[in-house]
Amino acid sequence: MPFARSPAGPRSDQTPAHVAIIMDGNGRWAKARGLPRFEGHRRGVEAVRRAVRSAIDHDVRFLTIYTFSSENWRRPADEVALLMGLLKRFIRVDLAELHKNFVRVRVIGEREGLPPDILALLEEAEQLTRDNCGLTLVVAFNYGSRHEIVSAARRLAEDVRQGRIDPDAISDEDFAARLDSADIPDPDLIIRTSGEMRLSNFLLWQAAYAELVFLPILWPDFDDAAFVAALEQYAARERRFGAVVHTTAAMTAS
Ligand code: IPE
Ligand code: IPE
Ligand code: MG
């Protein structure tokens, strides 16, 4: 069973509730083997399955995967078509199994202008799994953080124009509630594979206090050991959220 749940103990504070992954390095993985980039993307889908399984096994509640950015349309048309085809295939092949494993699928990103067949599949995945209470798999597809933020600003502006909200009263929460990720907690841990150290327009608002872990491996090689390595780095971090951590030393120094 590809997504089987192993008996997990109670979650500790050391376990991130929400892990988000920038799955990068498919092209380089293929190039290193003298294969076409497509092959890297195909193998990348296997790594997605492993990541879902790891998230379930390690009792992570939300897993966000960056599958296609709003800038990825700049790639050659045949590569874009292949990436679209792989997403469609992933949903067709894996949706039943995800559902059986209580996974709830959510999609973030711009839906307007997407090919109708893709849109229908994304909506089917959300509808079928909407009442599941296991892992929430957030699929960031045709996603760009700046666009998401601008859309939220437009919605707020419209609410102001309609008199539904007073501009002086707009809070962080009001803004966050208008993002695609409205009811999804902020990521605790963001992992990027392939050694690149940038966010590439991913969850810019939501990442305010995320811990960032950059792994040197290429996405098709991502496995449970890599997931665990990232969880271990996370567990060793001290999250302060701008406050002072009250150790004895800090108390005496102040
Ligand atoms: C990540 O791998 C997959 C997507 C962006 C869809 P890349 O295709 O970016 O691989 P590299 O970065 O060229 O190696
Ligand atoms: C980010 O990877 C997008 C996804 C993983 C879907 P890219 O490979 O597109 O990012 P850049 O171009 O290296 O910043
Ligand atoms: Mg890349």
Tab-separated table of C-alpha atoms and ligand atoms in Angstrom:
chain	number	residue	atom	x	y	z
A	1	MET	CA	0.000	0.000	0.000
A	2	PRO	CA	1.911	3.079	-1.184
A	3	PHE	CA	0.627	5.469	1.485
A	4	ALA	CA	0.244	3.047	4.398
A	5	ARG	CA	0.244	4.654	7.810
A	6	SER	CA	2.684	3.184	10.265
A	7	PRO	CA	1.739	3.405	13.928
A	8	ALA	CA	2.816	6.889	14.897
A	9	GLY	CA	3.169	7.975	18.488
A	10	PRO	CA	1.757	11.255	19.745
A	11	ARG	CA	3.113	14.351	17.978
A	12	SER	CA	5.762	16.200	19.880
A	13	ASP	CA	6.481	19.914	19.539
A	14	GLN	CA	9.613	18.870	17.700
A	15	THR	CA	7.518	17.664	14.776
A	16	PRO	CA	6.495	20.386	12.342
A	17	ALA	CA	2.740	20.439	11.803
A	18	HIS	CA	3.206	21.838	8.307
A	19	VAL	CA	6.066	20.949	5.973
A	20	ALA	CA	6.276	22.661	2.585
A	21	ILE	CA	8.620	21.439	-0.137
A	22	ILE	CA	10.168	23.184	-3.130
A	23	MET	CA	10.814	20.111	-5.234
A	24	ASP	CA	13.806	21.154	-7.307
A	25	GLY	CA	16.490	19.462	-9.384
A	26	ASN	CA	14.618	17.145	-11.752
A	27	GLY	CA	16.377	18.571	-14.797
A	28	ARG	CA	19.847	18.326	-13.256
A	29	TRP	CA	19.139	14.774	-12.098
A	30	ALA	CA	18.350	13.795	-15.691
A	31	LYS	CA	21.256	15.743	-17.178
A	32	ALA	CA	23.721	14.026	-14.848
A	33	ARG	CA	22.568	10.706	-16.328
A	34	GLY	CA	22.514	11.816	-19.957
A	35	LEU	CA	18.707	11.567	-19.958
A	36	PRO	CA	16.135	14.079	-21.228
A	37	ARG	CA	14.708	16.470	-18.583
A	38	PHE	CA	11.376	14.670	-18.950
A	39	GLU	CA	12.863	11.601	-17.330
A	40	GLY	CA	13.793	13.643	-14.269
A	41	HIS	CA	10.217	14.879	-13.972
A	42	ARG	CA	8.861	11.344	-14.314
A	43	ARG	CA	11.147	10.129	-11.555
A	44	GLY	CA	10.181	13.180	-9.527
A	45	VAL	CA	6.619	11.863	-9.284
A	46	GLU	CA	7.954	8.784	-7.466
A	47	ALA	CA	9.654	11.118	-5.009
A	48	VAL	CA	6.314	12.903	-4.449
A	49	ARG	CA	4.761	9.560	-3.486
A	50	ARG	CA	7.613	8.914	-1.055
A	51	ALA	CA	7.217	12.384	0.461
A	52	VAL	CA	3.487	11.832	1.057
A	53	ARG	CA	4.199	8.494	2.688
A	54	SER	CA	6.912	10.037	4.891
A	55	ALA	CA	4.641	12.892	5.934
A	56	ILE	CA	1.967	10.395	6.999
A	57	ASP	CA	4.462	8.141	8.777
A	58	HIS	CA	6.051	11.017	10.690
A	59	ASP	CA	2.697	12.459	11.711
A	60	VAL	CA	3.004	15.720	9.805
A	61	ARG	CA	-0.458	17.255	9.447
A	62	PHE	CA	0.019	19.436	6.344
A	63	LEU	CA	2.340	18.795	3.418
A	64	THR	CA	2.547	21.452	0.713
A	65	ILE	CA	4.263	20.575	-2.561
A	66	TYR	CA	5.307	23.181	-5.112
A	67	THR	CA	4.420	21.414	-8.344
A	68	PHE	CA	4.309	24.262	-10.884
A	69	SER	CA	5.032	27.936	-10.418
A	70	SER	CA	3.404	30.824	-12.219
A	71	GLU	CA	6.836	31.400	-13.782
A	72	ASN	CA	7.219	27.813	-15.019
A	73	TRP	CA	5.097	28.753	-18.090
A	74	ARG	CA	8.356	30.291	-19.362
A	75	ARG	CA	9.723	26.794	-20.029
A	76	PRO	CA	9.601	25.207	-23.478
A	77	ALA	CA	6.055	24.239	-24.502
A	78	ASP	CA	6.833	20.529	-24.621
A	79	GLU	CA	8.195	20.545	-21.064
A	80	VAL	CA	5.132	22.467	-19.827
A	81	ALA	CA	2.882	19.937	-21.569
A	82	LEU	CA	4.739	17.067	-19.935
A	83	LEU	CA	4.457	18.622	-16.483
A	84	MET	CA	0.702	19.113	-17.007
A	85	GLY	CA	0.397	15.504	-18.176
A	86	LEU	CA	2.262	14.235	-15.115
A	87	LEU	CA	-0.020	16.147	-12.763
A	88	LYS	CA	-3.098	14.748	-14.492
A	89	ARG	CA	-1.678	11.236	-14.339
A	90	PHE	CA	-0.746	11.622	-10.676
A	91	ILE	CA	-4.307	12.576	-9.762
A	92	ARG	CA	-5.873	9.882	-11.927
A	93	VAL	CA	-3.582	7.128	-10.637
A	94	ASP	CA	-3.133	8.158	-7.008
A	95	LEU	CA	-6.354	9.873	-5.955
A	96	ALA	CA	-8.144	6.687	-4.853
A	97	GLU	CA	-5.133	5.603	-2.819
A	98	LEU	CA	-4.794	9.034	-1.216
A	99	HIS	CA	-8.486	8.955	-0.339
A	100	LYS	CA	-8.178	5.463	1.157
A	101	ASN	CA	-5.416	6.817	3.368
A	102	PHE	CA	-7.603	9.689	4.635
A	103	VAL	CA	-5.561	12.322	2.791
A	104	ARG	CA	-7.383	15.607	2.167
A	105	VAL	CA	-6.247	17.342	-1.011
A	106	ARG	CA	-6.219	21.138	-1.250
A	107	VAL	CA	-5.057	23.147	-4.221
A	108	ILE	CA	-3.541	26.642	-4.069
A	109	GLY	CA	-2.615	28.779	-7.057
A	110	GLU	CA	-4.386	30.627	-9.861
A	111	ARG	CA	-7.146	28.556	-11.401
A	112	GLU	CA	-8.307	31.051	-13.982
A	113	GLY	CA	-7.009	30.185	-17.422
A	114	LEU	CA	-6.034	26.601	-16.560
A	115	PRO	CA	-6.887	23.916	-19.125
A	116	PRO	CA	-10.433	22.693	-18.274
A	117	ASP	CA	-9.407	19.042	-17.894
A	118	ILE	CA	-6.764	19.941	-15.293
A	119	LEU	CA	-9.161	22.191	-13.436
A	120	ALA	CA	-11.778	19.430	-13.357
A	121	LEU	CA	-9.281	16.922	-11.945
A	122	LEU	CA	-8.060	19.329	-9.266
A	123	GLU	CA	-11.640	20.036	-8.224
A	124	GLU	CA	-12.491	16.340	-8.233
A	125	ALA	CA	-9.543	15.649	-5.909
A	126	GLU	CA	-10.654	18.379	-3.519
A	127	GLN	CA	-14.299	17.320	-3.565
A	128	LEU	CA	-13.663	13.614	-3.083
A	129	THR	CA	-11.331	14.124	-0.128
A	130	ARG	CA	-12.853	17.205	1.497
A	131	ASP	CA	-14.061	15.412	4.653
A	132	ASN	CA	-10.905	13.380	5.236
A	133	CYS	CA	-9.091	14.078	8.463
A	134	GLY	CA	-5.650	12.594	7.844
A	135	LEU	CA	-2.765	14.427	6.180
A	136	THR	CA	-3.739	17.556	4.224
A	137	LEU	CA	-1.818	17.527	0.954
A	138	VAL	CA	-1.673	21.078	-0.379
A	139	VAL	CA	-0.867	21.087	-4.074
A	140	ALA	CA	0.629	24.424	-5.119
A	141	PHE	CA	-0.095	24.443	-8.841
A	142	ASN	CA	0.182	27.472	-11.114
A	143	TYR	CA	1.162	29.100	-7.848
A	144	GLY	CA	3.023	32.373	-7.389
A	145	SER	CA	3.152	34.091	-4.050
A	146	ARG	CA	3.121	37.647	-5.350
A	147	HIS	CA	0.069	36.933	-7.445
A	148	GLU	CA	-1.638	35.361	-4.409
A	149	ILE	CA	-0.818	38.446	-2.330
A	150	VAL	CA	-2.050	40.844	-5.010
A	151	SER	CA	-5.283	38.856	-5.327
A	152	ALA	CA	-5.777	39.101	-1.551
A	153	ALA	CA	-5.179	42.860	-1.741
A	154	ARG	CA	-7.789	43.106	-4.506
A	155	ARG	CA	-10.333	41.202	-2.419
A	156	LEU	CA	-9.676	43.482	0.539
A	157	ALA	CA	-9.970	46.574	-1.649
A	158	GLU	CA	-13.302	45.290	-2.933
A	159	ASP	CA	-14.513	44.717	0.642
A	160	VAL	CA	-13.495	48.284	1.481
A	161	ARG	CA	-15.312	49.618	-1.601
A	162	GLN	CA	-18.447	47.712	-0.612
A	163	GLY	CA	-18.200	49.096	2.910
A	164	ARG	CA	-17.735	45.665	4.470
A	165	ILE	CA	-14.460	46.544	6.163
A	166	ASP	CA	-12.926	49.730	7.534
A	167	PRO	CA	-9.425	50.251	6.054
A	168	ASP	CA	-8.098	51.384	9.445
A	169	ALA	CA	-9.213	48.099	10.980
A	170	ILE	CA	-7.469	45.761	8.503
A	171	SER	CA	-5.383	43.230	10.422
A	172	ASP	CA	-2.830	40.549	9.521
A	173	GLU	CA	-5.622	38.020	10.003
A	174	ASP	CA	-7.937	39.871	7.617
A	175	PHE	CA	-5.217	39.761	4.982
A	176	ALA	CA	-4.305	36.110	5.574
A	177	ALA	CA	-7.980	35.162	5.374
A	178	ARG	CA	-8.010	36.354	1.760
A	179	LEU	CA	-5.029	34.300	0.624
A	180	ASP	CA	-5.499	30.931	-1.116
A	181	SER	CA	-4.078	29.362	2.036
A	182	ALA	CA	-6.748	30.954	4.250
A	183	ASP	CA	-7.533	27.956	6.431
A	184	ILE	CA	-4.085	26.330	6.262
A	185	PRO	CA	-1.598	27.044	9.072
A	186	ASP	CA	1.689	28.694	8.114
A	187	PRO	CA	4.474	26.259	7.234
A	188	ASP	CA	6.794	25.423	10.132
A	189	LEU	CA	9.439	23.933	7.872
A	190	ILE	CA	10.229	24.675	4.233
A	191	ILE	CA	12.527	22.222	2.488
A	192	ARG	CA	14.178	22.952	-0.856
A	193	THR	CA	16.134	20.280	-2.639
A	194	SER	CA	18.894	20.687	-5.243
A	195	GLY	CA	21.071	23.069	-3.238
A	196	GLU	CA	19.437	26.262	-4.517
A	197	MET	CA	18.889	28.702	-1.668
A	198	ARG	CA	15.909	30.782	-2.671
A	199	LEU	CA	12.156	30.720	-2.320
A	200	SER	CA	11.271	31.268	-5.998
A	201	ASN	CA	7.983	33.038	-5.236
A	202	PHE	CA	6.773	30.329	-2.832
A	203	LEU	CA	4.666	31.155	0.260
A	204	LEU	CA	6.315	34.544	0.828
A	205	TRP	CA	3.680	35.743	3.298
A	206	GLN	CA	3.254	32.382	5.014
A	207	ALA	CA	7.018	31.783	5.368
A	208	ALA	CA	7.478	34.709	7.790
A	209	TYR	CA	8.691	32.438	10.607
A	210	ALA	CA	9.261	29.150	8.792
A	211	GLU	CA	12.499	27.279	9.359
A	212	LEU	CA	14.291	26.812	6.042
A	213	VAL	CA	16.218	23.655	5.247
A	214	PHE	CA	18.180	23.381	2.014
A	215	LEU	CA	19.128	19.844	1.044
A	216	PRO	CA	21.907	19.189	-1.476
A	217	ILE	CA	20.128	16.224	-3.091
A	218	LEU	CA	18.154	16.441	-6.318
A	219	TRP	CA	14.381	15.932	-6.080
A	220	PRO	CA	14.173	12.493	-7.796
A	221	ASP	CA	16.536	11.170	-5.094
A	222	PHE	CA	14.367	12.458	-2.235
A	223	ASP	CA	13.450	9.661	0.147
A	224	ASP	CA	12.478	9.052	3.771
A	225	ALA	CA	16.085	9.447	4.930
A	226	ALA	CA	16.152	12.941	3.401
A	227	PHE	CA	12.801	13.745	5.010
A	228	VAL	CA	14.108	12.587	8.390
A	229	ALA	CA	17.320	14.605	7.932
A	230	ALA	CA	15.211	17.730	7.378
A	231	LEU	CA	13.030	16.929	10.409
A	232	GLU	CA	16.178	16.533	12.502
A	233	GLN	CA	17.509	19.906	11.391
A	234	TYR	CA	14.142	21.412	12.277
A	235	ALA	CA	14.107	19.779	15.720
A	236	ALA	CA	17.541	21.252	16.467
A	237	ARG	CA	16.433	24.820	15.692
A	238	GLU	CA	15.293	27.255	18.336
A	239	ARG	CA	12.198	29.127	17.174
A	240	ARG	CA	11.924	32.472	18.890
A	241	PHE	CA	9.353	34.406	16.838
A	242	GLY	CA	11.107	37.612	17.794
A	243	ALA	CA	10.858	37.014	21.525
A	244	VAL	CA	13.545	36.274	24.089
A	245	VAL	CA	13.996	32.699	25.174
A	246	HIS	CA	14.191	32.753	28.971
A	247	THR	CA	17.227	30.684	29.800
A	248	THR	CA	18.964	31.366	33.121
A	249	ALA	CA	21.813	33.122	31.283
A	250	ALA	CA	19.420	35.456	29.439
A	251	MET	CA	17.657	36.341	32.689
A	252	THR	CA	20.868	37.252	34.511
A	253	ALA	CA	22.163	39.292	31.550
A	254	SER	CA	19.069	41.508	31.503
B	1	IPE	C1	11.749	20.927	-10.433
B	1	IPE	O1	12.841	20.540	-11.184
B	1	IPE	C2	10.452	20.668	-11.132
B	1	IPE	C3	9.711	21.882	-11.494
B	1	IPE	C4	10.108	23.102	-11.382
B	1	IPE	C5	8.390	21.673	-12.058
B	1	IPE	P1	13.478	21.486	-12.297
B	1	IPE	O2	12.817	21.165	-13.599
B	1	IPE	O3	13.420	22.888	-11.887
B	1	IPE	O4	14.964	20.951	-12.306
B	1	IPE	P2	16.279	21.810	-12.490
B	1	IPE	O5	16.238	22.915	-11.486
B	1	IPE	O6	16.289	22.312	-13.895
B	1	IPE	O7	17.383	20.834	-12.214
B	2	IPE	C1	10.629	26.391	-8.265
B	2	IPE	O1	11.633	25.778	-8.987
B	2	IPE	C2	9.288	25.924	-8.768
B	2	IPE	C3	8.915	24.543	-8.432
B	2	IPE	C4	9.638	23.701	-7.718
B	2	IPE	C5	7.640	24.103	-8.935
B	2	IPE	P1	12.305	26.471	-10.271
B	2	IPE	O2	13.345	25.525	-10.732
B	2	IPE	O3	11.252	26.851	-11.232
B	2	IPE	O4	12.938	27.782	-9.637
B	2	IPE	P2	14.125	28.704	-10.153
B	2	IPE	O5	13.801	29.120	-11.548
B	2	IPE	O6	15.376	27.890	-10.101
B	2	IPE	O7	14.159	29.835	-9.178
B	3	MG	MG	14.693	24.132	-10.928
